Amino acid sequence: MKKIYVVLLLVCYATAAACQTKVENNVEYKSVNLAEHDSKFLALKDTAQKYLTIFIQSVQKNDSENKEYRFIVKSDFLEKGVHEHMWSQIYLYDKHTFKGTFIDSPFKLKNIKTGDKVTIDEGVVEDWVIYDLKTGKEIPGTLYNKF
C-alpha cells in the first residue's frame, strides 16, 4: 500500500512540476535590451510620431471622464543613465504634453511605480494605442495595429 501511495505522490509531483512556468522564460515578463541606435526601434518611433496627430485628436475629443476608450503611449523613462521604454495611460493633452498615469512595471528603474502620475512630452512618444473599452479591442488603424 505504501508503494502505491509513494508512486501516486511522485506522479502528482511530476505533473505539477511540468505544468509550472518559470517567469524568466515567459515572454510577457521579459525585458529586451536594445542598442541605443537600433534601426528597427527608431523606425517604429518615427512611425509613431508620423501618426501621432491621430492619437492627439482622439485624446482631445474625449475628456478625462471618458468611459469608452483607453489611450496609451509608450515612452522612454530615464533614471541615472538607465533607460526603460514603458507604457502610460493618457487622460489629457495640452501644449505638446500628455498627462496620465504610469501603468507599466519597471525592471530596473526604482523611482517610478505603477499608478504614478506622469507628464510626457509628445516628442518622446515611441508607440501608441487606443482601446475600445466596449469591445475590448484596439481601434482599427491605431499604430499598435499597423505591425
Short mmCIF file of N, CA, C and O in Angstrom, two decimals:
data_model
loop_
_atom_site.label_atom_id
_atom_site.label_comp_id
_atom_site.label_asym_id
_atom_site.label_seq_id
_atom_site.Cartn_x
_atom_site.Cartn_y
_atom_site.Cartn_z
N MET A 1 0.82 -1.19 0.00
CA MET A 1 0.00 0.00 0.00
C MET A 1 0.87 1.27 0.00
O MET A 1 0.54 2.24 -0.66
N LYS A 2 1.95 1.23 0.78
CA LYS A 2 2.85 2.38 0.83
C LYS A 2 3.47 2.65 -0.53
O LYS A 2 3.68 3.79 -0.90
N LYS A 3 3.79 1.57 -1.27
CA LYS A 3 4.40 1.74 -2.59
C LYS A 3 3.44 2.47 -3.53
O LYS A 3 3.85 3.33 -4.30
N ILE A 4 2.17 2.12 -3.50
CA ILE A 4 1.17 2.77 -4.36
C ILE A 4 1.06 4.25 -3.99
O ILE A 4 1.01 5.11 -4.85
N TYR A 5 1.04 4.53 -2.68
CA TYR A 5 0.96 5.91 -2.21
C TYR A 5 2.17 6.72 -2.68
O TYR A 5 2.04 7.84 -3.17
N VAL A 6 3.36 6.15 -2.58
CA VAL A 6 4.58 6.82 -2.99
C VAL A 6 4.57 7.06 -4.50
O VAL A 6 4.91 8.14 -4.99
N VAL A 7 4.14 6.06 -5.28
CA VAL A 7 4.08 6.20 -6.74
C VAL A 7 3.09 7.29 -7.11
O VAL A 7 3.37 8.15 -7.97
N LEU A 8 1.91 7.29 -6.49
CA LEU A 8 0.91 8.34 -6.77
C LEU A 8 1.42 9.72 -6.39
O LEU A 8 1.22 10.69 -7.13
N LEU A 9 2.11 9.81 -5.29
CA LEU A 9 2.69 11.07 -4.86
C LEU A 9 3.73 11.57 -5.86
O LEU A 9 3.74 12.75 -6.22
N LEU A 10 4.59 10.69 -6.34
CA LEU A 10 5.60 11.06 -7.33
C LEU A 10 4.96 11.48 -8.65
O LEU A 10 5.40 12.44 -9.29
N VAL A 11 3.91 10.79 -9.08
CA VAL A 11 3.21 11.15 -10.31
C VAL A 11 2.58 12.53 -10.17
O VAL A 11 2.68 13.38 -11.08
N CYS A 12 1.95 12.80 -9.06
CA CYS A 12 1.33 14.13 -8.82
C CYS A 12 2.39 15.22 -8.79
O CYS A 12 2.21 16.28 -9.38
N TYR A 13 3.49 14.97 -8.13
CA TYR A 13 4.58 15.95 -8.05
C TYR A 13 5.15 16.23 -9.44
O TYR A 13 5.37 17.38 -9.81
N ALA A 14 5.40 15.18 -10.22
CA ALA A 14 5.96 15.34 -11.57
C ALA A 14 5.00 16.11 -12.47
O ALA A 14 5.41 16.97 -13.25
N THR A 15 3.73 15.82 -12.37
CA THR A 15 2.72 16.53 -13.17
C THR A 15 2.66 18.00 -12.79
O THR A 15 2.64 18.87 -13.66
N ALA A 16 2.66 18.30 -11.52
CA ALA A 16 2.62 19.69 -11.06
C ALA A 16 3.88 20.44 -11.48
O ALA A 16 3.80 21.59 -11.93
N ALA A 17 5.02 19.80 -11.38
CA ALA A 17 6.27 20.46 -11.78
C ALA A 17 6.30 20.74 -13.27
O ALA A 17 6.78 21.78 -13.71
N ALA A 18 5.75 19.85 -14.06
CA ALA A 18 5.74 20.03 -15.52
C ALA A 18 4.80 21.15 -15.94
O ALA A 18 4.99 21.76 -16.99
N CYS A 19 3.79 21.45 -15.15
CA CYS A 19 2.81 22.47 -15.50
C CYS A 19 3.23 23.88 -15.11
O CYS A 19 2.60 24.85 -15.50
N GLN A 20 4.26 24.03 -14.32
CA GLN A 20 4.68 25.35 -13.87
C GLN A 20 5.48 26.07 -14.95
O GLN A 20 6.22 25.45 -15.71
N THR A 21 5.30 27.40 -15.02
CA THR A 21 6.03 28.22 -15.97
C THR A 21 7.02 29.08 -15.20
O THR A 21 6.64 29.78 -14.27
N LYS A 22 8.26 29.04 -15.59
CA LYS A 22 9.26 29.89 -14.97
C LYS A 22 9.11 31.29 -15.52
O LYS A 22 8.98 31.48 -16.72
N VAL A 23 9.16 32.30 -14.68
CA VAL A 23 8.98 33.68 -15.10
C VAL A 23 10.05 34.09 -16.10
O VAL A 23 9.76 34.77 -17.07
N GLU A 24 11.29 33.64 -15.92
CA GLU A 24 12.34 34.09 -16.82
C GLU A 24 12.15 33.56 -18.24
O GLU A 24 12.73 34.09 -19.18
N ASN A 25 11.32 32.55 -18.44
CA ASN A 25 11.04 32.03 -19.78
C ASN A 25 9.70 32.51 -20.33
O ASN A 25 9.29 32.09 -21.39
N ASN A 26 9.03 33.35 -19.61
CA ASN A 26 7.73 33.84 -20.02
C ASN A 26 7.91 35.17 -20.75
O ASN A 26 8.32 36.15 -20.16
N VAL A 27 7.57 35.21 -22.04
CA VAL A 27 7.78 36.40 -22.87
C VAL A 27 7.11 37.62 -22.27
O VAL A 27 7.61 38.72 -22.35
N GLU A 28 5.97 37.43 -21.63
CA GLU A 28 5.23 38.55 -21.06
C GLU A 28 6.07 39.34 -20.05
O GLU A 28 5.87 40.52 -19.86
N TYR A 29 7.00 38.68 -19.39
CA TYR A 29 7.76 39.32 -18.34
C TYR A 29 9.20 39.62 -18.70
O TYR A 29 9.98 40.00 -17.86
N LYS A 30 9.59 39.44 -19.96
CA LYS A 30 10.97 39.67 -20.35
C LYS A 30 11.23 41.13 -20.66
O LYS A 30 10.39 41.83 -21.19
N SER A 31 12.41 41.56 -20.34
CA SER A 31 12.89 42.88 -20.70
C SER A 31 13.86 42.69 -21.87
O SER A 31 14.66 41.77 -21.87
N VAL A 32 13.76 43.56 -22.86
CA VAL A 32 14.62 43.46 -24.04
C VAL A 32 15.61 44.61 -24.02
O VAL A 32 15.24 45.77 -23.85
N ASN A 33 16.87 44.29 -24.20
CA ASN A 33 17.91 45.32 -24.28
C ASN A 33 18.18 45.63 -25.74
O ASN A 33 18.46 44.73 -26.53
N LEU A 34 18.06 46.91 -26.09
CA LEU A 34 18.31 47.35 -27.46
C LEU A 34 19.54 48.24 -27.50
O LEU A 34 19.82 48.96 -26.54
N ALA A 35 20.21 48.22 -28.63
CA ALA A 35 21.30 49.16 -28.83
C ALA A 35 20.71 50.56 -28.88
O ALA A 35 19.56 50.75 -29.28
N GLU A 36 21.48 51.55 -28.49
CA GLU A 36 21.00 52.93 -28.42
C GLU A 36 20.44 53.42 -29.75
O GLU A 36 19.46 54.15 -29.79
N HIS A 37 21.04 53.01 -30.84
CA HIS A 37 20.61 53.48 -32.16
C HIS A 37 20.03 52.32 -32.99
O HIS A 37 20.27 52.23 -34.19
N ASP A 38 19.24 51.45 -32.35
CA ASP A 38 18.62 50.32 -33.02
C ASP A 38 17.71 50.81 -34.15
O ASP A 38 16.75 51.55 -33.92
N SER A 39 18.01 50.42 -35.39
CA SER A 39 17.31 50.97 -36.56
C SER A 39 15.83 50.58 -36.60
O SER A 39 14.99 51.40 -36.98
N LYS A 40 15.50 49.35 -36.21
CA LYS A 40 14.09 48.92 -36.22
C LYS A 40 13.28 49.70 -35.19
O LYS A 40 12.17 50.15 -35.46
N PHE A 41 13.85 49.84 -34.01
CA PHE A 41 13.17 50.59 -32.95
C PHE A 41 12.96 52.05 -33.37
O PHE A 41 11.88 52.61 -33.21
N LEU A 42 14.00 52.66 -33.92
CA LEU A 42 13.90 54.06 -34.33
C LEU A 42 12.89 54.23 -35.47
O LEU A 42 12.17 55.24 -35.52
N ALA A 43 12.80 53.25 -36.36
CA ALA A 43 11.80 53.31 -37.44
C ALA A 43 10.38 53.24 -36.87
O ALA A 43 9.48 53.96 -37.33
N LEU A 44 10.17 52.40 -35.86
CA LEU A 44 8.86 52.32 -35.21
C LEU A 44 8.51 53.63 -34.50
O LEU A 44 7.37 54.09 -34.55
N LYS A 45 9.50 54.22 -33.85
CA LYS A 45 9.26 55.51 -33.19
C LYS A 45 8.92 56.57 -34.23
O LYS A 45 8.01 57.39 -34.01
N ASP A 46 9.63 56.59 -35.35
CA ASP A 46 9.32 57.55 -36.42
C ASP A 46 7.88 57.38 -36.90
O ASP A 46 7.18 58.36 -37.15
N THR A 47 7.43 56.13 -37.04
CA THR A 47 6.06 55.86 -37.47
C THR A 47 5.08 56.36 -36.42
O THR A 47 4.05 56.96 -36.74
N ALA A 48 5.37 56.12 -35.16
CA ALA A 48 4.51 56.60 -34.08
C ALA A 48 4.39 58.12 -34.13
O ALA A 48 3.29 58.68 -33.98
N GLN A 49 5.49 58.79 -34.35
CA GLN A 49 5.48 60.25 -34.43
C GLN A 49 4.73 60.73 -35.67
O GLN A 49 4.00 61.72 -35.62
N LYS A 50 4.88 60.03 -36.77
CA LYS A 50 4.22 60.41 -38.03
C LYS A 50 2.70 60.42 -37.88
O LYS A 50 2.02 61.30 -38.41
N TYR A 51 2.15 59.45 -37.15
CA TYR A 51 0.70 59.33 -36.99
C TYR A 51 0.20 59.84 -35.64
O TYR A 51 -0.96 59.64 -35.29
N LEU A 52 1.04 60.51 -34.89
CA LEU A 52 0.67 60.96 -33.54
C LEU A 52 -0.51 61.92 -33.55
O LEU A 52 -1.28 61.96 -32.59
N THR A 53 -0.68 62.67 -34.61
CA THR A 53 -1.81 63.62 -34.70
C THR A 53 -3.14 62.89 -34.54
O THR A 53 -4.06 63.41 -33.91
N ILE A 54 -3.25 61.69 -35.10
CA ILE A 54 -4.48 60.89 -34.95
C ILE A 54 -4.74 60.63 -33.47
O ILE A 54 -5.87 60.79 -32.98
N PHE A 55 -3.71 60.24 -32.75
CA PHE A 55 -3.83 59.95 -31.32
C PHE A 55 -4.20 61.21 -30.55
O PHE A 55 -5.12 61.20 -29.72
N ILE A 56 -3.51 62.31 -30.83
CA ILE A 56 -3.76 63.57 -30.12
C ILE A 56 -5.20 64.03 -30.33
O ILE A 56 -5.89 64.41 -29.37
N GLN A 57 -5.68 63.98 -31.56
CA GLN A 57 -7.05 64.39 -31.84
C GLN A 57 -8.06 63.52 -31.09
O GLN A 57 -9.07 64.01 -30.60
N SER A 58 -7.79 62.24 -30.99
CA SER A 58 -8.67 61.33 -30.26
C SER A 58 -8.69 61.65 -28.77
O SER A 58 -9.75 61.64 -28.14
N VAL A 59 -7.52 61.93 -28.22
CA VAL A 59 -7.45 62.30 -26.79
C VAL A 59 -8.23 63.60 -26.56
O VAL A 59 -8.99 63.72 -25.60
N GLN A 60 -8.04 64.57 -27.45
CA GLN A 60 -8.70 65.87 -27.29
C GLN A 60 -10.22 65.77 -27.41
O GLN A 60 -10.94 66.55 -26.79
N LYS A 61 -10.72 64.83 -28.19
CA LYS A 61 -12.17 64.65 -28.35
C LYS A 61 -12.82 64.05 -27.11
O LYS A 61 -14.02 64.14 -26.91
N ASN A 62 -12.02 63.40 -26.29
CA ASN A 62 -12.53 62.71 -25.11
C ASN A 62 -11.93 63.33 -23.86
O ASN A 62 -10.73 63.51 -23.77
N ASP A 63 -12.77 63.62 -22.89
CA ASP A 63 -12.26 64.23 -21.66
C ASP A 63 -11.75 63.15 -20.70
O ASP A 63 -11.81 61.96 -20.98
N SER A 64 -11.26 63.59 -19.57
CA SER A 64 -10.67 62.66 -18.61
C SER A 64 -11.70 61.72 -17.98
O SER A 64 -11.35 60.73 -17.38
N GLU A 65 -12.99 62.04 -18.15
CA GLU A 65 -14.06 61.18 -17.62
C GLU A 65 -14.49 60.13 -18.64
O GLU A 65 -15.45 59.41 -18.44
N ASN A 66 -13.78 60.05 -19.75
CA ASN A 66 -14.10 59.13 -20.84
C ASN A 66 -14.23 57.69 -20.35
O ASN A 66 -13.38 57.19 -19.66
N LYS A 67 -15.33 57.05 -20.74
CA LYS A 67 -15.57 55.66 -20.36
C LYS A 67 -15.58 54.73 -21.57
O LYS A 67 -15.82 53.54 -21.44
N GLU A 68 -15.33 55.27 -22.77
CA GLU A 68 -15.41 54.47 -23.99
C GLU A 68 -14.04 54.00 -24.50
O GLU A 68 -13.95 52.95 -25.12
N TYR A 69 -13.01 54.80 -24.27
CA TYR A 69 -11.70 54.49 -24.85
C TYR A 69 -10.60 54.60 -23.79
O TYR A 69 -10.71 55.35 -22.83
N ARG A 70 -9.53 53.87 -24.05
CA ARG A 70 -8.34 53.94 -23.21
C ARG A 70 -7.18 54.34 -24.12
O ARG A 70 -6.89 53.66 -25.09
N PHE A 71 -6.52 55.44 -23.78
CA PHE A 71 -5.42 55.98 -24.58
C PHE A 71 -4.10 55.67 -23.88
O PHE A 71 -3.91 56.03 -22.72
N ILE A 72 -3.19 55.01 -24.61
CA ILE A 72 -1.94 54.56 -24.01
C ILE A 72 -0.77 54.93 -24.91
O ILE A 72 -0.85 54.80 -26.13
N VAL A 73 0.32 55.41 -24.30
CA VAL A 73 1.55 55.71 -25.04
C VAL A 73 2.72 54.99 -24.40
O VAL A 73 2.75 54.75 -23.20
N LYS A 74 3.70 54.66 -25.25
CA LYS A 74 4.97 54.12 -24.76
C LYS A 74 6.00 55.23 -24.91
O LYS A 74 6.06 55.91 -25.94
N SER A 75 6.79 55.43 -23.87
CA SER A 75 7.83 56.45 -23.90
C SER A 75 9.03 55.98 -23.09
O SER A 75 8.96 55.00 -22.36
N ASP A 76 10.11 56.70 -23.23
CA ASP A 76 11.35 56.39 -22.55
C ASP A 76 11.37 57.04 -21.16
O ASP A 76 11.10 58.22 -21.02
N PHE A 77 11.68 56.25 -20.16
CA PHE A 77 11.87 56.76 -18.81
C PHE A 77 13.35 56.59 -18.48
O PHE A 77 13.92 55.53 -18.72
N LEU A 78 13.95 57.62 -17.92
CA LEU A 78 15.39 57.64 -17.67
C LEU A 78 15.66 57.89 -16.19
O LEU A 78 15.07 58.79 -15.59
N GLU A 79 16.56 57.09 -15.64
CA GLU A 79 16.96 57.24 -14.25
C GLU A 79 18.43 56.87 -14.11
O GLU A 79 18.81 55.73 -14.37
N LYS A 80 19.26 57.83 -13.75
CA LYS A 80 20.69 57.61 -13.55
C LYS A 80 21.34 56.91 -14.75
O LYS A 80 22.11 55.98 -14.59
N GLY A 81 21.00 57.37 -15.94
CA GLY A 81 21.59 56.82 -17.16
C GLY A 81 20.96 55.53 -17.65
O GLY A 81 21.36 54.99 -18.68
N VAL A 82 19.99 55.00 -16.93
CA VAL A 82 19.31 53.75 -17.32
C VAL A 82 17.99 54.10 -17.99
O VAL A 82 17.19 54.87 -17.45
N HIS A 83 17.76 53.53 -19.18
CA HIS A 83 16.54 53.77 -19.94
C HIS A 83 15.62 52.56 -19.85
O HIS A 83 16.06 51.42 -19.93
N GLU A 84 14.31 52.83 -19.72
CA GLU A 84 13.29 51.79 -19.87
C GLU A 84 12.16 52.40 -20.68
O GLU A 84 11.74 53.52 -20.43
N HIS A 85 11.66 51.64 -21.63
CA HIS A 85 10.60 52.09 -22.52
C HIS A 85 9.31 51.42 -22.04
O HIS A 85 9.16 50.20 -22.16
N MET A 86 8.39 52.25 -21.49
CA MET A 86 7.23 51.69 -20.81
C MET A 86 5.95 52.46 -21.14
O MET A 86 5.99 53.53 -21.75
N TRP A 87 4.83 51.91 -20.72
CA TRP A 87 3.50 52.40 -21.09
C TRP A 87 2.86 53.24 -19.99
O TRP A 87 3.01 52.96 -18.80
N SER A 88 2.10 54.26 -20.45
CA SER A 88 1.33 55.13 -19.55
C SER A 88 -0.05 55.35 -20.16
O SER A 88 -0.19 55.47 -21.37
N GLN A 89 -1.06 55.40 -19.31
CA GLN A 89 -2.42 55.72 -19.76
C GLN A 89 -2.58 57.23 -19.75
O GLN A 89 -2.25 57.89 -18.77
N ILE A 90 -3.11 57.77 -20.84
CA ILE A 90 -3.20 59.22 -21.04
C ILE A 90 -4.63 59.71 -20.80
O ILE A 90 -5.59 59.09 -21.25
N TYR A 91 -4.73 60.86 -20.12
CA TYR A 91 -6.03 61.46 -19.83
C TYR A 91 -6.18 62.85 -20.45
O TYR A 91 -7.29 63.31 -20.66
N LEU A 92 -5.06 63.51 -20.74
CA LEU A 92 -5.13 64.91 -21.17
C LEU A 92 -3.95 65.22 -22.09
O LEU A 92 -2.84 64.72 -21.89
N TYR A 93 -4.22 66.06 -23.09
CA TYR A 93 -3.16 66.59 -23.94
C TYR A 93 -3.30 68.10 -23.94
O TYR A 93 -4.37 68.63 -24.21
N ASP A 94 -2.19 68.79 -23.64
CA ASP A 94 -2.21 70.25 -23.60
C ASP A 94 -0.79 70.77 -23.84
O ASP A 94 0.16 70.31 -23.19
N LYS A 95 -0.67 71.69 -24.75
CA LYS A 95 0.61 72.36 -25.04
C LYS A 95 1.74 71.36 -25.30
O LYS A 95 2.79 71.41 -24.66
N HIS A 96 1.52 70.43 -26.22
CA HIS A 96 2.52 69.45 -26.65
C HIS A 96 2.91 68.45 -25.56
O HIS A 96 3.97 67.82 -25.64
N THR A 97 2.06 68.30 -24.54
CA THR A 97 2.37 67.43 -23.42
C THR A 97 1.17 66.56 -23.07
O THR A 97 0.03 67.02 -23.05
N PHE A 98 1.44 65.28 -22.80
CA PHE A 98 0.41 64.36 -22.32
C PHE A 98 0.50 64.25 -20.81
O PHE A 98 1.58 64.23 -20.24
N LYS A 99 -0.66 64.15 -20.18
CA LYS A 99 -0.71 63.90 -18.73
C LYS A 99 -1.45 62.58 -18.55
O LYS A 99 -2.44 62.31 -19.22
N GLY A 100 -0.93 61.77 -17.64
CA GLY A 100 -1.55 60.47 -17.45
C GLY A 100 -1.03 59.75 -16.23
O GLY A 100 -0.47 60.35 -15.31
N THR A 101 -1.20 58.42 -16.24
CA THR A 101 -0.81 57.55 -15.15
C THR A 101 0.09 56.44 -15.68
O THR A 101 -0.24 55.81 -16.69
N PHE A 102 1.18 56.21 -15.00
CA PHE A 102 2.11 55.15 -15.37
C PHE A 102 1.45 53.80 -15.08
O PHE A 102 0.96 53.56 -13.98
N ILE A 103 1.39 52.91 -16.10
CA ILE A 103 0.68 51.64 -15.94
C ILE A 103 1.58 50.42 -16.14
O ILE A 103 1.10 49.29 -16.15
N ASP A 104 2.86 50.61 -16.29
CA ASP A 104 3.78 49.51 -16.56
C ASP A 104 4.49 49.07 -15.28
O ASP A 104 4.22 49.60 -14.20
N SER A 105 5.38 48.10 -15.41
CA SER A 105 6.18 47.61 -14.27
C SER A 105 7.65 47.68 -14.65
O SER A 105 8.11 46.88 -15.47
N PRO A 106 8.39 48.60 -14.06
CA PRO A 106 9.80 48.72 -14.42
C PRO A 106 10.62 47.53 -13.93
O PRO A 106 10.33 46.96 -12.89
N PHE A 107 11.63 47.16 -14.73
CA PHE A 107 12.55 46.11 -14.33
C PHE A 107 13.73 46.70 -13.56
O PHE A 107 14.19 46.12 -12.60
N LYS A 108 14.24 47.84 -14.04
CA LYS A 108 15.47 48.40 -13.48
C LYS A 108 15.27 49.71 -12.71
O LYS A 108 16.00 49.99 -11.78
N LEU A 109 14.31 50.51 -13.13
CA LEU A 109 14.12 51.82 -12.50
C LEU A 109 13.46 51.67 -11.14
O LEU A 109 12.56 50.86 -10.96
N LYS A 110 13.89 52.49 -10.21
CA LYS A 110 13.40 52.38 -8.83
C LYS A 110 12.50 53.56 -8.42
O LYS A 110 11.77 53.46 -7.45
N ASN A 111 12.58 54.68 -9.15
CA ASN A 111 11.86 55.89 -8.72
C ASN A 111 10.53 56.10 -9.41
O ASN A 111 9.96 57.17 -9.33
N ILE A 112 10.00 55.07 -10.06
CA ILE A 112 8.67 55.16 -10.65
C ILE A 112 7.95 53.83 -10.40
O ILE A 112 8.57 52.77 -10.43
N LYS A 113 6.66 53.94 -10.12
CA LYS A 113 5.88 52.72 -9.87
C LYS A 113 4.50 52.86 -10.49
O LYS A 113 4.04 53.95 -10.81
N THR A 114 3.87 51.73 -10.69
CA THR A 114 2.53 51.71 -11.27
C THR A 114 1.61 52.62 -10.47
O THR A 114 1.59 52.58 -9.25
N GLY A 115 0.88 53.47 -11.19
CA GLY A 115 -0.05 54.40 -10.54
C GLY A 115 0.48 55.81 -10.39
O GLY A 115 -0.28 56.73 -10.09
N ASP A 116 1.79 56.01 -10.60
CA ASP A 116 2.36 57.35 -10.51
C ASP A 116 1.81 58.24 -11.62
O ASP A 116 1.59 57.80 -12.74
N LYS A 117 1.60 59.51 -11.30
CA LYS A 117 1.20 60.50 -12.30
C LYS A 117 2.43 60.85 -13.14
O LYS A 117 3.52 60.99 -12.61
N VAL A 118 2.23 60.98 -14.47
CA VAL A 118 3.34 61.28 -15.37
C VAL A 118 2.96 62.41 -16.32
O VAL A 118 1.78 62.62 -16.62
N THR A 119 3.98 63.12 -16.78
CA THR A 119 3.86 64.12 -17.84
C THR A 119 4.84 63.71 -18.92
O THR A 119 6.02 63.49 -18.64
N ILE A 120 4.34 63.58 -20.16
CA ILE A 120 5.15 63.07 -21.25
C ILE A 120 5.11 64.04 -22.42
O ILE A 120 4.03 64.35 -22.93
N ASP A 121 6.27 64.50 -22.84
CA ASP A 121 6.37 65.38 -23.99
C ASP A 121 6.01 64.60 -25.25
O ASP A 121 6.42 63.45 -25.41
N GLU A 122 5.24 65.20 -26.16
CA GLU A 122 4.81 64.49 -27.37
C GLU A 122 5.99 63.99 -28.21
O GLU A 122 5.88 62.98 -28.91
N GLY A 123 7.12 64.65 -28.13
CA GLY A 123 8.28 64.28 -28.94
C GLY A 123 8.97 63.00 -28.51
O GLY A 123 9.79 62.47 -29.26
N VAL A 124 8.66 62.49 -27.33
CA VAL A 124 9.30 61.26 -26.86
C VAL A 124 8.39 60.04 -26.97
O VAL A 124 8.78 58.94 -26.56
N VAL A 125 7.19 60.21 -27.52
CA VAL A 125 6.27 59.07 -27.69
C VAL A 125 6.87 58.11 -28.71
O VAL A 125 7.23 58.50 -29.82
N GLU A 126 6.98 56.84 -28.33
CA GLU A 126 7.58 55.82 -29.18
C GLU A 126 6.55 54.89 -29.81
O GLU A 126 6.84 54.23 -30.81
N ASP A 127 5.39 54.82 -29.22
CA ASP A 127 4.31 53.96 -29.72
C ASP A 127 3.03 54.44 -29.04
O ASP A 127 3.08 55.11 -28.01
N TRP A 128 1.89 54.10 -29.62
CA TRP A 128 0.62 54.47 -29.00
C TRP A 128 -0.47 53.51 -29.45
O TRP A 128 -0.35 52.84 -30.47
N VAL A 129 -1.52 53.43 -28.66
CA VAL A 129 -2.66 52.58 -28.99
C VAL A 129 -3.91 53.18 -28.35
O VAL A 129 -3.84 53.82 -27.30
N ILE A 130 -5.03 52.96 -29.00
CA ILE A 130 -6.34 53.36 -28.47
C ILE A 130 -7.17 52.09 -28.35
O ILE A 130 -7.36 51.38 -29.34
N TYR A 131 -7.65 51.80 -27.14
CA TYR A 131 -8.50 50.64 -26.90
C TYR A 131 -9.96 51.07 -26.82
O TYR A 131 -10.29 52.05 -26.17
N ASP A 132 -10.81 50.29 -27.46
CA ASP A 132 -12.25 50.47 -27.33
C ASP A 132 -12.67 49.62 -26.13
O ASP A 132 -12.60 48.39 -26.17
N LEU A 133 -13.11 50.27 -25.05
CA LEU A 133 -13.44 49.54 -23.83
C LEU A 133 -14.71 48.72 -23.96
O LEU A 133 -14.90 47.76 -23.21
N LYS A 134 -15.59 49.07 -24.90
CA LYS A 134 -16.81 48.29 -25.09
C LYS A 134 -16.52 46.93 -25.72
O LYS A 134 -17.11 45.94 -25.37
N THR A 135 -15.60 46.91 -26.69
CA THR A 135 -15.28 45.66 -27.37
C THR A 135 -14.04 44.98 -26.79
O THR A 135 -13.81 43.80 -27.04
N GLY A 136 -13.23 45.73 -26.06
CA GLY A 136 -12.01 45.18 -25.50
C GLY A 136 -10.91 45.02 -26.53
O GLY A 136 -9.96 44.28 -26.32
N LYS A 137 -11.04 45.71 -27.66
CA LYS A 137 -10.06 45.58 -28.74
C LYS A 137 -9.45 46.93 -29.08
O LYS A 137 -10.01 47.97 -28.77
N GLU A 138 -8.30 46.86 -29.77
CA GLU A 138 -7.67 48.09 -30.26
C GLU A 138 -8.54 48.66 -31.38
O GLU A 138 -9.17 47.93 -32.12
N ILE A 139 -8.55 49.98 -31.48
CA ILE A 139 -9.27 50.64 -32.57
C ILE A 139 -8.53 50.34 -33.87
O ILE A 139 -7.33 50.59 -33.96
N PRO A 140 -9.21 49.84 -34.89
CA PRO A 140 -8.52 49.60 -36.18
C PRO A 140 -7.89 50.90 -36.69
O PRO A 140 -8.48 51.96 -36.62
N GLY A 141 -6.67 50.76 -37.17
CA GLY A 141 -5.97 51.92 -37.71
C GLY A 141 -5.06 52.59 -36.71
O GLY A 141 -4.29 53.46 -37.08
N THR A 142 -5.11 52.20 -35.43
CA THR A 142 -4.17 52.79 -34.49
C THR A 142 -2.81 52.17 -34.71
O THR A 142 -2.67 51.10 -35.28
N LEU A 143 -1.79 52.85 -34.29
CA LEU A 143 -0.41 52.45 -34.59
C LEU A 143 -0.12 51.02 -34.14
O LEU A 143 0.50 50.26 -34.85
N TYR A 144 -0.57 50.66 -32.98
CA TYR A 144 -0.28 49.34 -32.42
C TYR A 144 -0.76 48.23 -33.37
O TYR A 144 -0.17 47.18 -33.44
N ASN A 145 -1.85 48.50 -34.11
CA ASN A 145 -2.40 47.51 -35.04
C ASN A 145 -1.70 47.51 -36.39
O ASN A 145 -1.96 46.64 -37.21
N LYS A 146 -0.87 48.45 -36.68
CA LYS A 146 -0.24 48.55 -38.00
C LYS A 146 0.87 47.54 -38.20
O LYS A 146 1.31 47.30 -39.30
N PHE A 147 1.36 46.90 -37.12
CA PHE A 147 2.50 46.00 -37.24
C PHE A 147 2.17 44.60 -36.76
O PHE A 147 1.51 44.36 -35.87
#
